[in-house]
CSV table of C-alpha atoms in Angstrom, one decimal:
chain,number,residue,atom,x,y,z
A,1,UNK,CA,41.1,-22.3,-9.1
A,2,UNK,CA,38.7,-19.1,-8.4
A,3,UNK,CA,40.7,-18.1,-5.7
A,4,UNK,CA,43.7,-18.0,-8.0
A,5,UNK,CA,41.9,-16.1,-10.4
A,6,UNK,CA,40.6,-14.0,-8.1
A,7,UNK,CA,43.7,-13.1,-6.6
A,8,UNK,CA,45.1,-12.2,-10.2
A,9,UNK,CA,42.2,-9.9,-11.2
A,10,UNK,CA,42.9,-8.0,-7.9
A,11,UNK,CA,46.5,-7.8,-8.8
A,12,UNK,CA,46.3,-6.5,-12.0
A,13,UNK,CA,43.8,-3.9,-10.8
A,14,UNK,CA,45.8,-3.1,-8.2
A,15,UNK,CA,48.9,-2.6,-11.1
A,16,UNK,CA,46.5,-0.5,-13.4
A,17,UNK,CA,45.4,1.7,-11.1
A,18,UNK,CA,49.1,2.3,-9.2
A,19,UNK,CA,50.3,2.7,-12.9
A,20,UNK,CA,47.1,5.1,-13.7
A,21,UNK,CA,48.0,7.9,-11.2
A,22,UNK,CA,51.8,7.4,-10.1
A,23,UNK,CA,53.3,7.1,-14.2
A,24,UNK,CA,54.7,10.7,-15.2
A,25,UNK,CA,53.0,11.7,-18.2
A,26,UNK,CA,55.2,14.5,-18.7
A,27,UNK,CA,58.4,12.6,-19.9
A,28,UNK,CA,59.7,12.7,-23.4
A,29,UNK,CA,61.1,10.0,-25.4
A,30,UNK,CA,64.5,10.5,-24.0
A,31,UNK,CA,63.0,10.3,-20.2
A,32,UNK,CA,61.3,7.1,-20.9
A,33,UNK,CA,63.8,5.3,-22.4
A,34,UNK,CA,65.9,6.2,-19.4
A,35,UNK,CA,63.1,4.6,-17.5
A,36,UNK,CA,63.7,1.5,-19.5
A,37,UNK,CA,67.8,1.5,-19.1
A,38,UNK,CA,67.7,2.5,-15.4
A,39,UNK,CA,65.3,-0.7,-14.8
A,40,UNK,CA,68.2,-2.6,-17.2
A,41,UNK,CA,70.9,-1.4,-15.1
A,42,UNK,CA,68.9,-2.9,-11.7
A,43,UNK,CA,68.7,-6.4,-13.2
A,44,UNK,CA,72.1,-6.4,-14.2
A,45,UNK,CA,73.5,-5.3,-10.5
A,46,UNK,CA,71.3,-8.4,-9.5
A,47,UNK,CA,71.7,-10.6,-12.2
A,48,UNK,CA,75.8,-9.7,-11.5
A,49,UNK,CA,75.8,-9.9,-7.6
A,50,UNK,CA,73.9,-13.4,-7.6
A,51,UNK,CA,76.2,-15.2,-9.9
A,52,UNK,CA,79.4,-14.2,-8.0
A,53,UNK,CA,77.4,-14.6,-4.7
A,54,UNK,CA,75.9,-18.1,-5.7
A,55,UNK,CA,79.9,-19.1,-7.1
A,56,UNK,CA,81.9,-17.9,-4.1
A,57,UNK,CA,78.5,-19.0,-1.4
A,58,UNK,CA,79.9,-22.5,-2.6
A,59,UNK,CA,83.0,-22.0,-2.6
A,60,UNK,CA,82.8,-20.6,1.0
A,61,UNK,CA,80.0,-23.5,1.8
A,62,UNK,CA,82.2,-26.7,1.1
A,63,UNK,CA,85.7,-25.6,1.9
A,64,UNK,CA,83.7,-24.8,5.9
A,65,UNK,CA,82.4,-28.5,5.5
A,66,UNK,CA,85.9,-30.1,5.2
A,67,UNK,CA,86.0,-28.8,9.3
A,68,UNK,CA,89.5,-27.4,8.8
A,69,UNK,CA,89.6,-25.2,12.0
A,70,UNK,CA,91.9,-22.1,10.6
A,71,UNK,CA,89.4,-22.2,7.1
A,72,UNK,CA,86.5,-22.7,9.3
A,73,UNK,CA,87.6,-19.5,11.4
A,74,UNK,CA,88.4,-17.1,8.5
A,75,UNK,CA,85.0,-18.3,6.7
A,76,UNK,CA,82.6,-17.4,10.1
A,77,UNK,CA,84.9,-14.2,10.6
A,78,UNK,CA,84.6,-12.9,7.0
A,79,UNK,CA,80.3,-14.1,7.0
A,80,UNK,CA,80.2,-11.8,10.5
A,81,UNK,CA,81.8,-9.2,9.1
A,82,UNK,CA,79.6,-9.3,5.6
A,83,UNK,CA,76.4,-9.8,7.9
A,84,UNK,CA,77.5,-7.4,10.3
A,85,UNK,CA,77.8,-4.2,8.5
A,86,UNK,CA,75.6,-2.2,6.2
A,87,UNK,CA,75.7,-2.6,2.5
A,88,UNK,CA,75.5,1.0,2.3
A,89,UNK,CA,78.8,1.4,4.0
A,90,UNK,CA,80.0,-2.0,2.1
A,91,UNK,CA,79.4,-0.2,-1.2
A,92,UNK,CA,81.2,3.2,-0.3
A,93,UNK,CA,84.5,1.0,1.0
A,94,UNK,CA,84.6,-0.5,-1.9
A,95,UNK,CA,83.1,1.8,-4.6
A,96,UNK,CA,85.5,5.1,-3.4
A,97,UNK,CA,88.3,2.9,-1.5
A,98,UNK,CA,89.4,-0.2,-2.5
A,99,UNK,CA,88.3,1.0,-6.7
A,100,UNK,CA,88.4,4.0,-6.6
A,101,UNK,CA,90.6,4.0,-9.5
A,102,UNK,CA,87.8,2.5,-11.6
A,103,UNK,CA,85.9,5.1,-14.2
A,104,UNK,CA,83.0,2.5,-14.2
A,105,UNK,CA,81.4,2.1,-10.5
A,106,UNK,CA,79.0,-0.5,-11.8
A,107,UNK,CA,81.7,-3.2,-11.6
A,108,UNK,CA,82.1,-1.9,-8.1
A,109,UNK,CA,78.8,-2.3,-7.1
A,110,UNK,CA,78.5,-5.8,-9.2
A,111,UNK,CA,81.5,-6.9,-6.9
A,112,UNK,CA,80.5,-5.6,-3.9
A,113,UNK,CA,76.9,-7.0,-3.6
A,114,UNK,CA,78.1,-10.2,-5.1
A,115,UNK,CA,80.2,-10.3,-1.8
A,116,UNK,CA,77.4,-9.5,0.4
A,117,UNK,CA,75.2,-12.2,-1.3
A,118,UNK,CA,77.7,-14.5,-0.6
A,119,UNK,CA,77.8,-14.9,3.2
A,120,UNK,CA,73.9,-15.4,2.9
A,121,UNK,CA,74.2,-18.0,0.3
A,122,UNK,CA,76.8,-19.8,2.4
A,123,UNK,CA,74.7,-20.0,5.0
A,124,UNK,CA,72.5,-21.1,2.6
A,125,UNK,CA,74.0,-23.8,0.9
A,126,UNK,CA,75.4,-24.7,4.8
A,127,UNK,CA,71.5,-25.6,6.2
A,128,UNK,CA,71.0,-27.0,3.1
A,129,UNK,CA,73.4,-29.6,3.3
A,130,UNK,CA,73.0,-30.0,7.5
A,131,UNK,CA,69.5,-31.1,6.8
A,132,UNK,CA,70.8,-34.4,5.3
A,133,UNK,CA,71.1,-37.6,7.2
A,134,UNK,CA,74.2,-37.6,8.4
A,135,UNK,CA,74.3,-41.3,7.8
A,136,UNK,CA,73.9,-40.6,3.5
A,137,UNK,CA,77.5,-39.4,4.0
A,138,UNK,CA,79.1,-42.5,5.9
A,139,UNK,CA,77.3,-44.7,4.0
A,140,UNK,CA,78.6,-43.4,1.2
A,141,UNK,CA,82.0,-43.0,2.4
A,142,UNK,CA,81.9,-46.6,3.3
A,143,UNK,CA,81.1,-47.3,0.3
A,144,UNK,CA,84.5,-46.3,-1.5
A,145,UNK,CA,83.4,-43.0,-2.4
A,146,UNK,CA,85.3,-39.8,-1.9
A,147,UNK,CA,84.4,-37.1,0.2
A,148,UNK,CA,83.7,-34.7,-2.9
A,149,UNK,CA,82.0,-37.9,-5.1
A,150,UNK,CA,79.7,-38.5,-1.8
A,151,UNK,CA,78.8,-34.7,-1.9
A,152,UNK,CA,78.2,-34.7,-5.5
A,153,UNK,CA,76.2,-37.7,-5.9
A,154,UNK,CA,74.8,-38.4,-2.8
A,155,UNK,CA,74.5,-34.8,-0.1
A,156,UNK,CA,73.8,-32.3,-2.9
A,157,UNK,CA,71.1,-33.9,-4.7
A,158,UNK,CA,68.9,-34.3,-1.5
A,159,UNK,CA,70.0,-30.7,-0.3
A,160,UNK,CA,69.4,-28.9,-3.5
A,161,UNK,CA,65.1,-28.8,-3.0
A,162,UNK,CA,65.8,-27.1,0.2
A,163,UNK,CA,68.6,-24.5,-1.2
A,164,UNK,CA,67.4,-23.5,-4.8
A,165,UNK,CA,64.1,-21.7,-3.0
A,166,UNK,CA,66.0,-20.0,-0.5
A,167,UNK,CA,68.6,-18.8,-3.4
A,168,UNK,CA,65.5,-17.5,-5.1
A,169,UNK,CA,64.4,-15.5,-2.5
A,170,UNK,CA,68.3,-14.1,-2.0
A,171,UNK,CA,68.0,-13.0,-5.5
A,172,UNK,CA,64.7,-11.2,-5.0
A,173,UNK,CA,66.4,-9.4,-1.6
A,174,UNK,CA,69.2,-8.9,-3.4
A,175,UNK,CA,67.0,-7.0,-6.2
A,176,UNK,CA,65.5,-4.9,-3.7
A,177,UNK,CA,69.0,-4.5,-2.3
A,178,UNK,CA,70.3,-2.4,-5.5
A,179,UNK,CA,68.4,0.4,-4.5
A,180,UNK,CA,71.3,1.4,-2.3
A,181,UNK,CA,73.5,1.9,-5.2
A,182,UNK,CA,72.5,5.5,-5.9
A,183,UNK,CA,74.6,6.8,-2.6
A,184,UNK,CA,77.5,6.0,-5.5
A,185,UNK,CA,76.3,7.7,-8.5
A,186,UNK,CA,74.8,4.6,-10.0
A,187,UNK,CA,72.0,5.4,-12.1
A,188,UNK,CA,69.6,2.4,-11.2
A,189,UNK,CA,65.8,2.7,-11.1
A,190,UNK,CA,65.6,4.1,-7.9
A,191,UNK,CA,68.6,7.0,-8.4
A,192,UNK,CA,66.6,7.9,-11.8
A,193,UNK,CA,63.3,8.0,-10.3
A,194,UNK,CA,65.0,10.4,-7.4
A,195,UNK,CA,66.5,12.7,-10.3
A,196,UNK,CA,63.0,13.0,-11.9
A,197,UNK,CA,61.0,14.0,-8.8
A,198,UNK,CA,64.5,16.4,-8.4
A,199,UNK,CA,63.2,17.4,-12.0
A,200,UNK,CA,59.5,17.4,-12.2
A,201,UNK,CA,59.0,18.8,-8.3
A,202,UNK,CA,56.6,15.6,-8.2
A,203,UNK,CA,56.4,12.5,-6.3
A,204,UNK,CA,55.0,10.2,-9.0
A,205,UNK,CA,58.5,9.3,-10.1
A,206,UNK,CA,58.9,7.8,-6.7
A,207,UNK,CA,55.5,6.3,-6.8
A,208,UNK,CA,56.1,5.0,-9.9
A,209,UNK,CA,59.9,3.4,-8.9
A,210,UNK,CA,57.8,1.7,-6.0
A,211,UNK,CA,54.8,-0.3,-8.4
A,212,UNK,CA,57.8,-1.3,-10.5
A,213,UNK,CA,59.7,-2.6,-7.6
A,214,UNK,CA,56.1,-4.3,-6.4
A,215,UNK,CA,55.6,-5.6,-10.2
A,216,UNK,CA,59.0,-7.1,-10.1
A,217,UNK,CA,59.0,-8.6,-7.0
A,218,UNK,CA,55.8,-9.9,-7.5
A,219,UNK,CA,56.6,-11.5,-10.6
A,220,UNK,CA,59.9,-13.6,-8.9
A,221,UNK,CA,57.9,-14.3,-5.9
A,222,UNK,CA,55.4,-16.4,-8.3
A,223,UNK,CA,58.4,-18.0,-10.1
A,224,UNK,CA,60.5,-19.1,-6.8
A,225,UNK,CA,57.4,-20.8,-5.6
A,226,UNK,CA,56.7,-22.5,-9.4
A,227,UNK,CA,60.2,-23.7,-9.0
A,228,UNK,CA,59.5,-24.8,-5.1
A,229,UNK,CA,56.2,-27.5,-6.2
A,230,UNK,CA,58.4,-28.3,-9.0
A,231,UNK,CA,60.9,-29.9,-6.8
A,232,UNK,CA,58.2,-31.0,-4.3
A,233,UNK,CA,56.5,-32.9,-6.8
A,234,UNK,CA,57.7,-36.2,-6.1
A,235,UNK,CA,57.9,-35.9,-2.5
């Protein structure tokens, strides 16, 4: 219990002082709330690309377990090709290609690292269920269950402790992930922070970007391992 305490003390004095000499004082009312939206527009990028990555992750996840050959080959073809190219260039092929037509690049970028999250969850989702027994699914097949009833009632229950902590820690990459988003004209916490060095001829908008990103990252690190002893209590 003192080492937990201890370790928060030092956190918080590690957050006052970073927030002590990297926050511009400078900034008027406008500036600040900009702060504030910028930091809004981040989440939502995350918030956005998780849910789509999380949806089409299970999608992509289940249809590869029925071991269809021609869905399994499109599946690994289209998770190499998300894994094996930069989201940077992901984002531009997307953002000034395939919607270009769009006035609103957020939806772009929503889309776009939605898709990238998604061949990570996949492979997520895909340990998740490999570390079951085999066995829990012919039992329950031999029990007169359906393939999709013995997933549901029987696979995904005991996979789930082992998926929703790694789908936590997606989400906080992802989160860190946004800050590519700039290289489109996105306004996001680390594209406003750029502008206001750009602006001030001072790093401390940069510094500053960086304790909010540590803040943040901090804070979802604390709740993905909350969640984690949650589901390992009754182990």
């Amino acid at each position: 219990m003192k080492e937990k305490i201890f370790k928060f003390l030092f956190f918080i004095a590690i957050v006052v002082v970073a927030v002590y000499y990297t926050f511009p004082r400078d900034l008027s009312d406008a500036q600040q709330m900009a702060y504030f939206t910028s930091y809004l527009t981040t989440i939502k990028l995350t918030t956005g690309g998780i849910i789509i990555g999380i949806v089409l992750g299970f999608i992509l996840a289940f249809t590869r377990s029925l071991n269809i050959k021609p869905l399994n080959f499109i599946i690994d073809e289209y998770v190499d090709i998300i894994r094996g190219t930069p989201i940077l260039i992901q984002l531009m092929v997307f953002v000034f290609v395939i919607f270009a037509t769009w006035q609103n690049s957020l939806y772009a970028a929503i889309i776009t690292l939605g898709l990238n999250s998604s061949a990570y969850v996949a492979e997520i989702i895909r340990s998740g269920i490999n570390s079951v027994d085999k066995g829990q699914m012919e039992a329950s097949r031999a029990m007169g269950l359906t393939y999709f009833q013995a997933m549901k009632e029987v696979v995904f229950p005991q996979a789930i402790k082992n998926i929703l902590p790694a789908l936590a820690n997606e989400f906080i990459s992802l989160f860190k992930e946004t800050s590519v988003v700039g290289m489109v004209g996105i306004f996001d916490l680390t594209m406003f922070s750029k502008s206001l060095q750009a602006t001030t001829f001072s790093a401390q908008p940069i510094l500053f970007a960086a304790v909010i990103y540590y803040v943040s990252v901090k804070f979802f690190t604390y709740l993905a391992k909350k969640l984690e002893k949650r589901l390992n209590r009754n182990d």
